[in-house]
Coordinates of C-alpha atoms in Angstrom, one line a residue:
M1 CA 79.1 80.2 133.8
K2 CA 81.2 82.5 131.6
K3 CA 80.1 86.0 131.3
I4 CA 79.1 86.8 127.7
F5 CA 79.8 90.5 128.0
K6 CA 82.4 92.2 130.1
M7 CA 82.1 95.9 130.9
T8 CA 85.7 96.4 129.9
N9 CA 84.9 95.4 126.3
L10 CA 83.2 98.8 126.0
K11 CA 86.6 100.4 125.6
Y12 CA 86.9 98.7 122.1
L13 CA 83.5 100.2 121.1
I14 CA 84.7 103.6 122.3
V15 CA 88.0 103.4 120.4
F16 CA 86.3 102.5 117.1
L17 CA 83.3 104.9 117.4
V18 CA 85.0 108.1 118.6
P19 CA 87.3 108.4 115.5
L20 CA 84.3 107.9 113.3
V21 CA 82.5 110.8 114.9
F22 CA 85.5 113.0 114.2
V23 CA 85.6 111.7 110.6
M24 CA 82.0 112.6 110.0
I25 CA 82.3 116.0 111.5
M26 CA 85.4 116.8 109.4
T27 CA 84.2 115.1 106.2
N28 CA 80.5 115.5 105.3
Q29 CA 80.5 115.4 101.5
L30 CA 82.3 113.7 98.6
D31 CA 85.7 115.0 97.9
S32 CA 85.9 117.3 94.9
D33 CA 88.2 114.9 93.1
S34 CA 85.5 112.2 93.3
W35 CA 83.8 113.5 90.1
Y36 CA 86.7 112.9 87.7
V37 CA 87.4 109.6 89.5
L38 CA 83.8 108.6 88.7
A39 CA 84.2 109.7 85.2
E40 CA 87.3 107.5 84.9
G41 CA 85.5 104.6 86.4
K42 CA 82.5 105.0 84.1
E43 CA 84.7 105.2 81.0
I44 CA 86.6 102.1 81.9
S45 CA 83.5 100.2 82.9
E46 CA 81.8 101.0 79.6
N47 CA 84.8 100.8 77.2
G48 CA 87.7 99.2 79.0
I49 CA 91.2 100.3 79.9
Y50 CA 92.4 103.3 77.8
Y51 CA 95.9 104.5 77.0
T52 CA 95.1 107.8 75.4
D53 CA 92.9 110.2 77.4
Q54 CA 89.2 109.7 76.8
L55 CA 87.9 112.3 79.2
S56 CA 89.3 115.6 77.9
M57 CA 88.8 117.3 74.5
H58 CA 92.5 116.9 73.6
E59 CA 93.5 114.2 71.1
G60 CA 96.3 111.8 71.5
L61 CA 97.3 112.5 75.1
N62 CA 99.1 109.4 76.6
V63 CA 97.6 108.6 79.9
T64 CA 98.3 106.4 82.9
V65 CA 95.2 105.9 85.0
Q66 CA 97.1 105.3 88.2
N67 CA 93.9 104.6 90.2
Y68 CA 92.0 102.7 87.5
G69 CA 91.0 99.8 89.8
F70 CA 89.8 102.0 92.5
A71 CA 87.9 104.2 90.0
V72 CA 86.0 101.2 88.6
I73 CA 85.0 100.0 92.1
F74 CA 84.2 103.6 93.1
Y75 CA 81.9 104.0 90.1
W76 CA 80.2 100.6 90.7
I77 CA 79.4 101.5 94.3
F78 CA 78.2 105.0 93.3
S79 CA 76.0 103.5 90.5
I80 CA 74.3 101.1 93.0
F81 CA 74.3 102.9 96.3
G82 CA 74.9 106.5 95.3
A83 CA 77.1 108.9 97.3
S84 CA 75.9 107.4 100.6
G85 CA 77.5 104.1 99.6
I86 CA 80.8 105.8 98.9
Y87 CA 80.7 107.6 102.2
I88 CA 79.9 104.4 104.1
I89 CA 82.8 102.6 102.4
M90 CA 85.1 105.5 103.6
L91 CA 83.9 104.9 107.2
I92 CA 84.5 101.2 106.9
L93 CA 88.0 101.8 105.5
N94 CA 88.7 104.1 108.4
M95 CA 87.6 101.4 110.8
L96 CA 90.1 99.0 109.1
V97 CA 92.8 101.7 109.6
C98 CA 92.0 101.9 113.3
F99 CA 91.9 98.1 113.6
L100 CA 95.3 97.7 111.9
L101 CA 96.8 100.4 114.1
Y102 CA 95.6 98.5 117.1
K103 CA 97.0 95.2 115.9
I104 CA 100.4 96.8 115.1
C105 CA 100.5 98.4 118.5
M106 CA 99.6 95.1 120.2
T107 CA 102.5 93.4 118.4
I108 CA 105.0 96.1 119.3
S109 CA 103.9 96.4 122.9
N110 CA 103.7 92.7 123.7
K111 CA 99.9 93.0 124.0
N112 CA 99.6 96.1 126.1
V113 CA 95.8 96.4 125.3
N114 CA 95.2 99.8 126.9
L115 CA 98.2 101.5 125.4
S116 CA 97.4 100.0 122.0
L117 CA 93.8 101.3 122.2
I118 CA 94.9 104.8 123.2
I119 CA 97.5 105.0 120.4
A120 CA 95.0 103.7 117.8
L121 CA 92.4 106.2 118.9
A122 CA 94.9 109.1 119.0
T123 CA 96.3 108.3 115.6
D124 CA 93.0 107.9 113.9
V125 CA 91.6 111.2 115.4
V126 CA 94.7 113.1 114.2
L127 CA 94.3 111.5 110.7
A128 CA 90.7 112.6 110.6
L129 CA 91.8 116.2 110.8
L130 CA 92.8 116.3 107.1
F131 CA 93.1 113.0 105.5
V132 CA 90.0 110.8 105.9
V133 CA 88.2 111.5 102.7
T134 CA 86.4 109.7 99.9
R135 CA 89.5 109.1 97.9
A136 CA 91.8 106.2 96.9
Q137 CA 94.2 107.2 99.7
M138 CA 92.0 105.4 102.2
V139 CA 92.7 102.1 100.5
S140 CA 96.4 103.0 100.5
Y141 CA 96.4 103.6 104.2
V142 CA 95.0 100.1 104.8
L143 CA 97.6 98.6 102.5
F144 CA 100.4 100.7 104.1
L145 CA 99.5 99.6 107.6
G146 CA 98.9 96.0 106.5
L147 CA 102.5 95.9 105.2
I148 CA 103.8 97.3 108.5
Y149 CA 101.7 94.7 110.4
V150 CA 103.0 91.7 108.5
L151 CA 106.6 92.9 108.7
E152 CA 106.2 93.4 112.5
L153 CA 104.8 89.9 112.8
Y154 CA 107.8 88.5 110.9
T155 CA 110.3 90.3 113.1
K156 CA 108.4 89.1 116.2
T157 CA 108.0 85.4 115.2
D158 CA 110.6 84.8 112.5
K159 CA 107.8 83.0 110.6
K160 CA 108.2 83.5 106.8
K161 CA 104.6 82.8 106.1
Y162 CA 103.7 86.4 106.9
L163 CA 106.0 87.7 104.2
W164 CA 103.9 86.1 101.4
W165 CA 101.6 89.1 101.9
L166 CA 104.2 91.5 100.6
P167 CA 103.7 90.8 96.8
V168 CA 100.0 90.6 97.4
L169 CA 99.9 94.0 98.9
S170 CA 102.2 95.3 96.2
L171 CA 99.8 93.9 93.5
L172 CA 96.8 95.5 95.2
Q173 CA 98.5 98.9 95.7
V174 CA 99.7 99.2 92.1
N175 CA 96.3 98.4 90.6
L176 CA 94.2 100.4 93.0
H177 CA 96.3 103.5 93.8
A178 CA 99.7 103.3 92.1
S179 CA 100.8 106.8 93.0
L180 CA 101.6 105.6 96.6
W181 CA 103.1 102.3 95.5
P182 CA 106.6 103.6 96.2
M183 CA 105.7 104.0 99.9
L184 CA 105.5 100.3 100.2
I185 CA 109.0 99.9 98.8
V186 CA 110.3 102.5 101.2
V187 CA 108.8 100.8 104.2
T188 CA 110.2 97.4 103.1
L189 CA 113.7 98.9 102.7
I190 CA 113.5 100.4 106.2
Y191 CA 112.8 96.9 107.6
I192 CA 115.7 95.5 105.6
I193 CA 118.0 98.2 107.0
D194 CA 116.9 97.5 110.6
G195 CA 117.5 93.7 110.0
I196 CA 121.2 94.3 109.5
N197 CA 123.2 92.9 112.5
A198 CA 124.9 96.1 113.6
P199 CA 124.4 96.7 117.4
R200 CA 126.6 99.8 117.3
L201 CA 124.2 101.4 114.9
H202 CA 121.3 100.3 117.1
L203 CA 119.9 98.0 114.3
Q204 CA 117.8 95.1 115.6
G205 CA 119.3 92.4 113.4
Y206 CA 117.1 89.6 112.1
K207 CA 117.0 87.5 109.0
I208 CA 116.6 89.9 106.1
K209 CA 117.2 87.4 103.2
P210 CA 113.5 86.4 103.2
I211 CA 112.4 90.1 103.2
I212 CA 114.8 90.8 100.3
I213 CA 113.4 87.8 98.3
M214 CA 109.8 89.0 98.9
G215 CA 110.9 92.6 98.2
V216 CA 112.0 91.4 94.7
L217 CA 108.7 89.7 94.3
M218 CA 107.0 93.0 95.3
L219 CA 108.8 94.6 92.4
V220 CA 107.7 91.8 90.0
A221 CA 104.1 92.1 91.3
G222 CA 104.2 95.9 90.7
L223 CA 104.8 95.2 87.0
I224 CA 101.5 93.3 86.8
N225 CA 99.3 96.3 85.8
P226 CA 98.0 97.6 82.5
Y227 CA 100.6 100.4 82.1
G228 CA 103.8 98.6 83.1
I229 CA 106.7 100.3 84.9
K230 CA 105.4 103.8 84.2
M231 CA 102.5 103.0 86.6
M232 CA 104.9 102.2 89.4
F233 CA 106.8 105.5 89.4
L234 CA 104.3 108.0 88.0
M235 CA 104.6 110.0 91.3
L236 CA 108.2 110.8 90.5
S237 CA 107.4 112.2 87.1
S238 CA 104.6 114.4 88.3
Y239 CA 105.2 115.6 91.9
G240 CA 108.7 116.8 91.2
D241 CA 107.3 119.5 88.9
S242 CA 107.4 122.8 90.8
R243 CA 104.6 124.6 88.9
F244 CA 102.4 121.6 89.3
M245 CA 103.1 121.4 93.0
E246 CA 102.4 125.1 93.3
L247 CA 98.9 124.7 91.8
V248 CA 97.9 121.7 93.9
S249 CA 97.3 122.9 97.5
E250 CA 97.9 119.4 99.1
L251 CA 101.4 119.4 97.6
H252 CA 102.3 122.7 99.3
P253 CA 104.8 122.7 102.2
F254 CA 103.2 122.2 105.6
D255 CA 102.3 125.5 107.3
L256 CA 100.1 126.8 110.2
R257 CA 97.6 128.7 108.2
N258 CA 94.5 126.7 109.2
L259 CA 93.2 125.1 112.5
S260 CA 93.7 121.5 111.3
N261 CA 97.4 122.1 110.6
V262 CA 97.8 123.8 114.0
L263 CA 96.2 120.8 115.8
L264 CA 98.4 118.5 113.8
Y265 CA 101.5 120.5 114.7
G266 CA 100.5 120.3 118.3
A267 CA 100.2 116.4 118.0
I268 CA 103.7 116.4 116.5
V269 CA 105.2 118.5 119.3
V270 CA 103.5 116.3 122.0
T271 CA 104.8 113.1 120.3
I272 CA 108.4 114.4 120.2
V273 CA 108.2 115.6 123.8
L274 CA 106.9 112.1 124.9
Q275 CA 109.8 110.5 122.9
I276 CA 112.3 112.6 124.8
F277 CA 111.1 111.4 128.2
G278 CA 110.3 107.8 127.1
N279 CA 112.3 104.6 127.6
K280 CA 114.7 104.4 124.7
R281 CA 115.7 100.8 125.2
G282 CA 112.7 99.3 123.5
V283 CA 112.8 101.5 120.4
K284 CA 113.9 99.9 117.1
M285 CA 115.7 101.9 114.5
R286 CA 112.9 101.2 112.0
Y287 CA 110.4 103.2 114.0
I288 CA 112.8 106.2 114.2
L289 CA 113.5 105.9 110.4
M290 CA 109.9 105.8 109.5
S291 CA 108.9 108.5 111.9
F292 CA 111.4 111.1 111.0
G293 CA 111.6 110.0 107.3
F294 CA 107.9 110.5 106.8
L295 CA 107.9 113.7 108.9
A296 CA 110.5 115.2 106.5
L297 CA 108.2 114.1 103.6
G298 CA 105.2 115.6 105.3
L299 CA 106.9 119.0 106.0
N300 CA 107.7 119.1 102.3
S301 CA 104.1 118.6 101.2
V302 CA 100.9 118.3 103.2
K303 CA 99.9 115.2 101.2
G304 CA 102.9 113.3 102.6
M305 CA 102.0 114.1 106.1
S306 CA 99.4 111.4 106.2
Q307 CA 102.0 108.6 106.1
Y308 CA 103.8 110.3 109.0
I309 CA 100.6 110.4 111.1
L310 CA 100.2 106.6 110.6
V311 CA 103.6 105.9 112.1
M312 CA 104.2 108.9 114.3
F313 CA 103.2 107.1 117.5
L314 CA 105.1 103.8 116.9
P315 CA 108.2 104.9 118.8
L316 CA 105.9 105.8 121.7
V317 CA 104.4 102.3 121.7
A318 CA 107.9 100.8 122.1
M319 CA 108.9 103.3 124.7
Y320 CA 105.9 103.0 126.9
S321 CA 105.0 99.3 126.3
N322 CA 105.8 98.4 129.9
V323 CA 103.6 101.1 131.4
D324 CA 100.6 99.7 133.1
L325 CA 97.6 101.9 132.4
S326 CA 95.1 99.7 134.0
R327 CA 95.3 101.6 137.3
V328 CA 94.1 104.7 135.5
I329 CA 91.7 103.2 133.0
E330 CA 90.4 100.2 134.9
A331 CA 90.3 101.4 138.5
K332 CA 87.6 99.2 140.0
K333 CA 85.6 102.0 141.6
I334 CA 85.2 104.1 138.5
R335 CA 85.9 101.7 135.7
N336 CA 82.4 100.4 135.0
V337 CA 80.6 103.8 135.4
F338 CA 83.2 105.6 133.3
L339 CA 83.2 103.0 130.5
L340 CA 79.4 102.7 130.5
W341 CA 78.7 106.4 130.2
T342 CA 81.5 107.0 127.8
G343 CA 80.2 104.1 125.7
I344 CA 76.6 105.4 125.8
I345 CA 77.7 108.9 124.8
A346 CA 80.0 107.7 122.0
T347 CA 77.2 105.5 120.6
C348 CA 74.6 108.2 120.8
C349 CA 77.0 110.7 119.2
F350 CA 77.9 108.3 116.5
F351 CA 74.3 107.6 115.4
A352 CA 73.3 111.2 115.7
V353 CA 76.2 112.4 113.6
F354 CA 75.8 109.5 111.1
V355 CA 72.1 110.3 110.5
L356 CA 73.1 114.0 110.0
A357 CA 75.9 113.1 107.6
M358 CA 73.8 110.7 105.6
S359 CA 71.2 113.5 105.2
R360 CA 73.8 115.9 103.8
I361 CA 75.5 113.5 101.4
K362 CA 74.4 114.3 97.8
N363 CA 75.0 112.5 94.4
Y364 CA 76.3 115.8 93.0
P365 CA 78.8 118.5 93.9
D366 CA 78.2 120.8 96.8
D367 CA 78.7 123.7 94.4
E368 CA 75.2 124.4 93.2
A369 CA 76.3 126.9 90.6
L370 CA 78.4 124.2 88.9
I371 CA 75.4 121.9 88.7
L372 CA 73.1 124.6 87.3
A373 CA 75.7 125.6 84.7
V374 CA 76.1 122.0 83.4
D375 CA 72.3 121.7 83.5
S376 CA 72.2 124.8 81.3
M377 CA 74.6 123.1 78.8
D378 CA 72.3 120.1 78.6
A379 CA 69.2 122.3 78.1
S380 CA 70.9 124.3 75.3
L381 CA 72.0 121.3 73.2
E382 CA 70.6 121.0 69.7
E383 CA 68.7 117.8 69.1
G384 CA 71.0 114.9 68.0
V385 CA 74.3 116.6 69.1
D386 CA 76.7 114.2 70.8
K387 CA 78.2 115.7 74.0
K388 CA 81.5 114.0 73.3
S389 CA 81.9 115.9 70.1
L390 CA 81.8 119.3 71.9
K391 CA 84.7 121.2 73.3
V392 CA 84.2 122.7 76.7
Y393 CA 86.5 125.1 78.3
S394 CA 86.9 124.6 82.0
G395 CA 89.5 125.3 84.6
Y396 CA 91.2 123.0 87.1
N397 CA 88.2 122.5 89.5
Y398 CA 85.1 122.2 87.3
G399 CA 86.2 119.9 84.5
G400 CA 85.7 116.6 86.4
Y401 CA 82.0 117.0 87.0
A402 CA 81.3 118.1 83.4
E403 CA 83.2 115.0 82.2
L404 CA 81.1 112.8 84.4
R405 CA 78.0 114.4 82.7
G406 CA 79.4 113.3 79.4
Y407 CA 81.3 116.4 78.1
R408 CA 84.9 116.6 77.0
T409 CA 86.7 119.5 78.7
Y410 CA 89.9 121.5 78.3
L411 CA 91.2 120.7 81.8
D412 CA 90.2 118.9 85.0
A413 CA 91.9 118.2 88.4
R414 CA 94.0 115.3 87.0
G415 CA 96.8 117.7 86.8
E416 CA 99.5 115.1 85.9
V417 CA 97.6 114.1 82.7
F418 CA 98.2 117.6 81.3
L419 CA 101.9 117.6 81.7
K420 CA 104.0 116.9 78.6
A421 CA 106.3 114.7 80.7
N422 CA 103.3 112.3 81.1
N423 CA 101.1 112.8 78.1
G424 CA 104.0 113.0 75.5
K425 CA 102.4 115.9 73.6
E426 CA 101.9 119.2 75.3
D427 CA 102.1 121.1 78.6
I428 CA 98.4 122.0 78.7
L429 CA 98.5 122.7 82.4
Y430 CA 101.2 125.3 81.9
E431 CA 99.2 126.8 79.0
W432 CA 96.2 127.2 81.2
I433 CA 98.3 128.8 84.0
D434 CA 99.8 131.3 81.5
F435 CA 96.3 132.1 80.1
S436 CA 94.9 132.6 83.6
N437 CA 97.8 135.0 84.3
G438 CA 97.1 137.0 81.1
K439 CA 100.2 135.9 79.2
I440 CA 98.1 134.4 76.4
D441 CA 95.6 136.6 74.5
K442 CA 91.9 135.6 74.8
K443 CA 91.2 135.8 71.1
E444 CA 94.3 133.7 70.3
F445 CA 93.2 131.1 72.8
L446 CA 89.7 131.0 71.4
D447 CA 90.9 130.7 67.9
K448 CA 93.2 127.8 68.8
Y449 CA 90.5 125.7 70.3
G450 CA 87.2 126.9 69.0
F451 CA 85.3 126.0 72.2
D452 CA 81.6 125.2 72.0
Y453 CA 81.1 126.2 75.6
L454 CA 83.0 128.2 78.2
L455 CA 82.4 127.0 81.8
V456 CA 84.0 129.9 83.7
E457 CA 84.8 129.8 87.4
G458 CA 85.9 132.9 89.3
E459 CA 86.3 136.6 88.4
D460 CA 90.0 136.0 87.9
D461 CA 89.4 133.9 84.8
P462 CA 90.0 136.0 81.7
F463 CA 86.8 134.7 80.2
Y464 CA 84.6 135.9 83.1
S465 CA 83.8 139.2 81.4
L466 CA 83.9 138.0 77.8
T467 CA 82.8 140.3 75.0
D468 CA 82.8 138.3 71.8
D469 CA 80.1 138.2 69.1
K470 CA 80.7 134.5 68.7
Y471 CA 79.6 133.7 72.2
T472 CA 76.5 134.4 74.3
E473 CA 76.1 134.1 78.0
I474 CA 73.4 131.5 78.9
F475 CA 74.0 131.1 82.6
S476 CA 75.4 133.4 85.3
D477 CA 75.6 133.2 89.1
S478 CA 77.2 136.5 90.3
E479 CA 77.4 135.3 93.9
A480 CA 79.3 132.2 93.1
C481 CA 81.2 134.0 90.2
V482 CA 80.3 131.3 87.7
K483 CA 79.3 131.9 84.1
L484 CA 78.5 129.8 81.1
Y485 CA 78.9 131.0 77.5
K486 CA 77.8 129.2 74.3
R487 CA 79.3 129.5 70.9
V488 CA 76.6 130.9 68.5
L489 CA 78.7 131.8 65.5
N490 CA 81.1 129.6 63.5
G491 CA 84.3 130.8 61.8

């Protein structure tokens, strides 16, 4: 009679649960960008796709909602299950990331199970340090790894059926999170390069014509979106802007100013050292190109480091695929006891941390002062006044939540929307930066826009200590440095 359960199967449970524990420790609330994403999803769900901005108070701004599909799904989940539903979806997507990492490693290592499990676990834990959050990038990680997996299957088996996934993945990426669509093209090009028959250049050499054909279909599939070609290359028009990149912290160059970055740097060093001493014969040029190419991107901006993490261990899988780890991991005398107790501890930790995380997840921002300020706006509204008709001043961080509550704000965290290169009208983001730096007079700024409310965040904001007869302070939290002013006089 076959055994239904083998003790060694516990290692799969451990590999999938341990990263989730790390994720829940590192991420225990909705990401701050979630609020404008929810506002986008709500607007599209109620009124359809829009091409001029409907969230801010500005008129006639051309807009490309590069994550419109994700925003709608995000809003539907939030509407039915609340923030807890969003958080659980993030955990499920992380499990898919771990599963795909395992399958990729199994393919590269010729089914070296123990090595594949260790690499999948290590990669996901490192990813959890900074990048497992309630954002569209989680979907992009799944699609990114899905592409690598099907391409690996093709190079391994020469079966063209796997390549039919390429246009499908392209279509999903461009309609769910278009800003990272170019990453799929980059990976496909790397596999085309490695398919060239050039032994002197250490290229593997396999049939690349099918990949090229499907690559063309990927481009065609990328055009199937509401915004056309602009959707596909929006990242190039936004993230090359130096002032914009200076404002957004995740676009700053990688440094060692926080513990997560230090730990990530340590993982990079360990990976490179292991590559130095590994067996170079099994390494394909595509792994080297992806590893060092995405490392260069990641050192240029923290945001780009996530793609590097997803591929950083691939050269190691090829180098150490012939190493038998069973003597260490599955030694008969200690295997069962070790796996049993590790499995029990991992399971207990998972449920304990999960319950704690669920108790902390809220359907509103973690910033209580922001919630109270918007509540004060609601309470001060005259009867019959439409929120959408009001002009609300807000900075980069607070606008998204006010928009979800129905207001139209001056600015929010969709920084690319407020660049003239994208909206075709005005560099509003630059104007706000100049105003914040004191280059624009407060009275001049107020006269230009005639704000109905001023939602002020931080003592550095010029409006924080406003003395103007046309405005009265209706909310203040000195500890959080948040104030709300209401316009009381016209003219």
